[in-house]
Short mmCIF file of N, CA and C in Angstrom, two decimals:
data_model
loop_
_atom_site.label_atom_id
_atom_site.label_comp_id
_atom_site.label_asym_id
_atom_site.label_seq_id
_atom_site.Cartn_x
_atom_site.Cartn_y
_atom_site.Cartn_z
N MET A 1 -36.15 84.39 109.73
CA MET A 1 -35.76 83.50 108.65
C MET A 1 -34.29 83.72 108.33
N GLN A 2 -33.54 82.65 108.31
CA GLN A 2 -32.10 82.74 108.07
C GLN A 2 -31.78 82.27 106.66
N ALA A 3 -30.95 83.03 105.97
CA ALA A 3 -30.54 82.67 104.61
C ALA A 3 -29.47 81.57 104.66
N THR A 4 -29.50 80.70 103.65
CA THR A 4 -28.51 79.63 103.54
C THR A 4 -27.46 80.03 102.52
N ASP A 5 -26.21 79.92 102.91
CA ASP A 5 -25.11 80.16 101.98
C ASP A 5 -24.98 78.92 101.11
N ILE A 6 -25.38 79.00 99.85
CA ILE A 6 -25.39 77.81 99.00
C ILE A 6 -24.00 77.23 98.77
N GLY A 7 -22.99 78.05 98.99
CA GLY A 7 -21.62 77.55 98.85
C GLY A 7 -21.23 76.53 99.91
N THR A 8 -22.05 76.39 100.93
CA THR A 8 -21.75 75.44 102.00
C THR A 8 -22.47 74.11 101.82
N LEU A 9 -23.29 73.98 100.79
CA LEU A 9 -24.11 72.79 100.62
C LEU A 9 -23.37 71.62 99.98
N ILE A 10 -22.37 71.89 99.16
CA ILE A 10 -21.59 70.85 98.50
C ILE A 10 -20.15 70.97 98.97
N ILE A 11 -19.57 69.84 99.37
CA ILE A 11 -18.19 69.85 99.85
C ILE A 11 -17.36 68.83 99.09
N LYS A 12 -16.07 69.02 99.13
CA LYS A 12 -15.10 68.05 98.61
C LYS A 12 -14.04 67.88 99.68
N SER A 13 -13.91 66.66 100.18
CA SER A 13 -12.93 66.38 101.23
C SER A 13 -12.30 65.03 100.96
N SER A 14 -11.01 64.95 101.12
CA SER A 14 -10.32 63.67 100.90
C SER A 14 -10.80 62.62 101.91
N ASP A 15 -11.42 63.05 103.00
CA ASP A 15 -11.92 62.13 104.02
C ASP A 15 -13.28 61.52 103.66
N THR A 16 -13.94 62.07 102.67
CA THR A 16 -15.28 61.61 102.31
C THR A 16 -15.35 61.29 100.83
N LEU A 17 -15.72 60.07 100.51
CA LEU A 17 -15.92 59.62 99.14
C LEU A 17 -14.71 59.88 98.24
N GLY A 18 -13.53 59.77 98.81
CA GLY A 18 -12.31 59.93 98.03
C GLY A 18 -12.14 61.30 97.42
N GLY A 19 -12.75 62.30 98.02
CA GLY A 19 -12.61 63.66 97.52
C GLY A 19 -13.64 64.06 96.47
N ARG A 20 -14.54 63.15 96.16
CA ARG A 20 -15.59 63.50 95.19
C ARG A 20 -16.59 64.44 95.85
N PRO A 21 -17.17 65.35 95.09
CA PRO A 21 -18.11 66.30 95.68
C PRO A 21 -19.36 65.59 96.20
N CYS A 22 -19.79 66.02 97.38
CA CYS A 22 -20.98 65.42 97.98
C CYS A 22 -21.75 66.47 98.75
N ILE A 23 -22.95 66.10 99.13
CA ILE A 23 -23.80 66.99 99.92
C ILE A 23 -23.22 67.05 101.33
N ALA A 24 -22.97 68.25 101.81
CA ALA A 24 -22.38 68.44 103.13
C ALA A 24 -23.20 67.72 104.20
N GLY A 25 -22.50 67.06 105.12
CA GLY A 25 -23.15 66.37 106.22
C GLY A 25 -23.71 65.00 105.85
N THR A 26 -23.45 64.57 104.61
CA THR A 26 -23.94 63.26 104.16
C THR A 26 -22.82 62.55 103.41
N ARG A 27 -23.10 61.36 102.99
CA ARG A 27 -22.19 60.64 102.08
C ARG A 27 -22.88 60.48 100.73
N VAL A 28 -23.76 61.40 100.42
CA VAL A 28 -24.49 61.39 99.14
C VAL A 28 -23.69 62.22 98.14
N SER A 29 -23.20 61.56 97.10
CA SER A 29 -22.37 62.26 96.13
C SER A 29 -23.21 63.00 95.09
N VAL A 30 -22.61 64.04 94.54
CA VAL A 30 -23.23 64.74 93.42
C VAL A 30 -23.43 63.76 92.27
N GLN A 31 -22.50 62.86 92.11
CA GLN A 31 -22.57 61.83 91.08
C GLN A 31 -23.84 60.99 91.22
N ARG A 32 -24.17 60.62 92.45
CA ARG A 32 -25.37 59.80 92.69
C ARG A 32 -26.64 60.58 92.35
N ILE A 33 -26.70 61.84 92.78
CA ILE A 33 -27.86 62.68 92.45
C ILE A 33 -27.96 62.82 90.94
N THR A 34 -26.82 63.04 90.29
CA THR A 34 -26.79 63.18 88.84
C THR A 34 -27.31 61.93 88.14
N ALA A 35 -26.93 60.77 88.65
CA ALA A 35 -27.39 59.52 88.04
C ALA A 35 -28.91 59.41 88.08
N TRP A 36 -29.52 59.75 89.21
CA TRP A 36 -30.98 59.74 89.31
C TRP A 36 -31.58 60.74 88.31
N TYR A 37 -30.98 61.91 88.25
CA TYR A 37 -31.45 62.96 87.34
C TYR A 37 -31.37 62.50 85.89
N LYS A 38 -30.28 61.86 85.52
CA LYS A 38 -30.10 61.39 84.15
C LYS A 38 -31.02 60.22 83.82
N MET A 39 -31.56 59.56 84.85
CA MET A 39 -32.55 58.50 84.64
C MET A 39 -33.95 59.09 84.42
N GLY A 40 -34.04 60.41 84.53
CA GLY A 40 -35.32 61.07 84.26
C GLY A 40 -36.08 61.56 85.48
N LEU A 41 -35.52 61.38 86.67
CA LEU A 41 -36.20 61.86 87.86
C LEU A 41 -35.97 63.36 88.03
N ASN A 42 -36.98 64.08 88.51
CA ASN A 42 -36.79 65.49 88.81
C ASN A 42 -36.35 65.62 90.27
N ALA A 43 -36.03 66.83 90.67
CA ALA A 43 -35.47 67.06 92.01
C ALA A 43 -36.41 66.58 93.11
N GLU A 44 -37.69 66.82 92.95
CA GLU A 44 -38.67 66.39 93.95
C GLU A 44 -38.71 64.86 94.06
N GLU A 45 -38.66 64.17 92.94
CA GLU A 45 -38.67 62.71 92.94
C GLU A 45 -37.40 62.14 93.57
N ILE A 46 -36.27 62.77 93.29
CA ILE A 46 -35.01 62.33 93.90
C ILE A 46 -35.09 62.47 95.41
N THR A 47 -35.60 63.61 95.88
CA THR A 47 -35.74 63.85 97.32
C THR A 47 -36.63 62.79 97.95
N GLU A 48 -37.74 62.47 97.31
CA GLU A 48 -38.67 61.46 97.84
C GLU A 48 -38.02 60.08 97.88
N ARG A 49 -37.33 59.70 96.82
CA ARG A 49 -36.73 58.36 96.75
C ARG A 49 -35.58 58.20 97.74
N MET A 50 -34.78 59.24 97.90
CA MET A 50 -33.62 59.11 98.78
C MET A 50 -34.02 59.23 100.23
N GLY A 51 -34.90 60.15 100.54
CA GLY A 51 -35.40 60.28 101.90
C GLY A 51 -34.47 60.94 102.90
N ASN A 52 -33.18 61.02 102.62
CA ASN A 52 -32.24 61.59 103.59
C ASN A 52 -31.61 62.90 103.11
N VAL A 53 -32.17 63.47 102.06
CA VAL A 53 -31.68 64.77 101.56
C VAL A 53 -32.89 65.68 101.33
N THR A 54 -32.62 66.97 101.39
CA THR A 54 -33.70 67.94 101.18
C THR A 54 -33.72 68.39 99.73
N LEU A 55 -34.79 69.03 99.36
CA LEU A 55 -34.93 69.56 98.01
C LEU A 55 -33.83 70.58 97.73
N VAL A 56 -33.50 71.39 98.70
CA VAL A 56 -32.43 72.38 98.54
C VAL A 56 -31.11 71.68 98.25
N GLN A 57 -30.82 70.61 98.96
CA GLN A 57 -29.57 69.87 98.75
C GLN A 57 -29.52 69.24 97.36
N VAL A 58 -30.64 68.70 96.91
CA VAL A 58 -30.68 68.10 95.57
C VAL A 58 -30.45 69.16 94.51
N TYR A 59 -31.10 70.30 94.65
CA TYR A 59 -30.89 71.38 93.68
C TYR A 59 -29.44 71.87 93.71
N ALA A 60 -28.83 71.92 94.89
CA ALA A 60 -27.42 72.31 94.99
C ALA A 60 -26.54 71.31 94.25
N ALA A 61 -26.82 70.02 94.41
CA ALA A 61 -26.05 68.99 93.72
C ALA A 61 -26.22 69.11 92.20
N LEU A 62 -27.44 69.34 91.76
CA LEU A 62 -27.69 69.48 90.32
C LEU A 62 -27.03 70.75 89.77
N THR A 63 -27.03 71.80 90.55
CA THR A 63 -26.34 73.02 90.13
C THR A 63 -24.84 72.76 90.01
N TYR A 64 -24.28 72.04 90.98
CA TYR A 64 -22.85 71.70 90.91
C TYR A 64 -22.58 70.89 89.65
N TYR A 65 -23.43 69.92 89.37
CA TYR A 65 -23.26 69.10 88.17
C TYR A 65 -23.26 69.96 86.91
N HIS A 66 -24.23 70.82 86.80
CA HIS A 66 -24.32 71.65 85.58
C HIS A 66 -23.15 72.63 85.46
N ALA A 67 -22.64 73.08 86.58
CA ALA A 67 -21.50 74.00 86.56
C ALA A 67 -20.17 73.28 86.36
N ASN A 68 -20.15 71.97 86.64
CA ASN A 68 -18.91 71.18 86.59
C ASN A 68 -19.16 69.85 85.87
N ARG A 69 -19.88 69.94 84.78
CA ARG A 69 -20.33 68.74 84.05
C ARG A 69 -19.18 67.80 83.70
N GLU A 70 -18.07 68.34 83.21
CA GLU A 70 -16.95 67.49 82.79
C GLU A 70 -16.40 66.66 83.96
N GLU A 71 -16.28 67.28 85.12
CA GLU A 71 -15.79 66.57 86.30
C GLU A 71 -16.72 65.40 86.67
N ILE A 72 -18.01 65.68 86.78
CA ILE A 72 -18.96 64.66 87.20
C ILE A 72 -19.12 63.57 86.13
N GLU A 73 -19.14 63.96 84.86
CA GLU A 73 -19.23 62.97 83.79
C GLU A 73 -18.00 62.06 83.81
N GLY A 74 -16.85 62.60 84.19
CA GLY A 74 -15.64 61.79 84.33
C GLY A 74 -15.79 60.73 85.40
N TYR A 75 -16.37 61.12 86.55
CA TYR A 75 -16.61 60.15 87.62
C TYR A 75 -17.59 59.07 87.16
N ILE A 76 -18.63 59.48 86.44
CA ILE A 76 -19.63 58.53 85.96
C ILE A 76 -18.99 57.56 84.97
N ALA A 77 -18.18 58.06 84.05
CA ALA A 77 -17.52 57.21 83.06
C ALA A 77 -16.56 56.23 83.74
N ALA A 78 -15.83 56.70 84.74
CA ALA A 78 -14.90 55.82 85.46
C ALA A 78 -15.64 54.72 86.20
N GLU A 79 -16.76 55.07 86.82
CA GLU A 79 -17.56 54.08 87.53
C GLU A 79 -18.12 53.04 86.56
N LYS A 80 -18.58 53.49 85.40
CA LYS A 80 -19.12 52.58 84.39
C LYS A 80 -18.02 51.64 83.89
N ALA A 81 -16.83 52.18 83.65
CA ALA A 81 -15.71 51.35 83.19
C ALA A 81 -15.33 50.31 84.25
N ASP A 82 -15.32 50.71 85.52
CA ASP A 82 -15.03 49.76 86.61
C ASP A 82 -16.08 48.66 86.66
N TYR A 83 -17.33 49.03 86.51
CA TYR A 83 -18.41 48.05 86.52
C TYR A 83 -18.24 47.06 85.37
N GLN A 84 -17.97 47.57 84.19
CA GLN A 84 -17.80 46.70 83.03
C GLN A 84 -16.59 45.78 83.19
N ARG A 85 -15.52 46.30 83.75
CA ARG A 85 -14.32 45.49 83.99
C ARG A 85 -14.62 44.37 84.98
N LEU A 86 -15.31 44.70 86.06
CA LEU A 86 -15.65 43.68 87.05
C LEU A 86 -16.61 42.64 86.49
N ALA A 87 -17.56 43.07 85.68
CA ALA A 87 -18.50 42.13 85.07
C ALA A 87 -17.76 41.17 84.15
N THR A 88 -16.81 41.69 83.39
CA THR A 88 -16.01 40.85 82.48
C THR A 88 -15.18 39.86 83.29
N GLU A 89 -14.58 40.31 84.36
CA GLU A 89 -13.80 39.42 85.21
C GLU A 89 -14.66 38.32 85.82
N MET A 90 -15.86 38.65 86.21
CA MET A 90 -16.77 37.66 86.79
C MET A 90 -17.14 36.59 85.76
N VAL A 91 -17.41 37.02 84.54
CA VAL A 91 -17.76 36.08 83.47
C VAL A 91 -16.58 35.18 83.16
N GLN A 92 -15.38 35.75 83.12
CA GLN A 92 -14.19 34.96 82.82
C GLN A 92 -13.86 33.98 83.93
N ALA A 93 -14.25 34.29 85.15
CA ALA A 93 -13.98 33.42 86.28
C ALA A 93 -14.89 32.19 86.31
N ILE A 94 -15.97 32.25 85.56
CA ILE A 94 -16.94 31.15 85.55
C ILE A 94 -16.53 30.05 84.63
#
């Protein structure tokens, strides 16, 4: 049985998702896992719904979120603001 270095499960690279933290080897952001979590899903449910991440990876993402809450909440707020801006622009275009 080989131990997993949990420090290798979450990465930040300018080449992937604009440098936002994500699960290593995927394009699944910590922000996305956090959004599911904040909707009330537990780690097992997130793993089942996504299908392409393991339970260990989801827990690593949630741990990163809890350890770096301000960073991830900033990404969530920016995404929400972008969505609201685009929605307003769409309504104004009609």
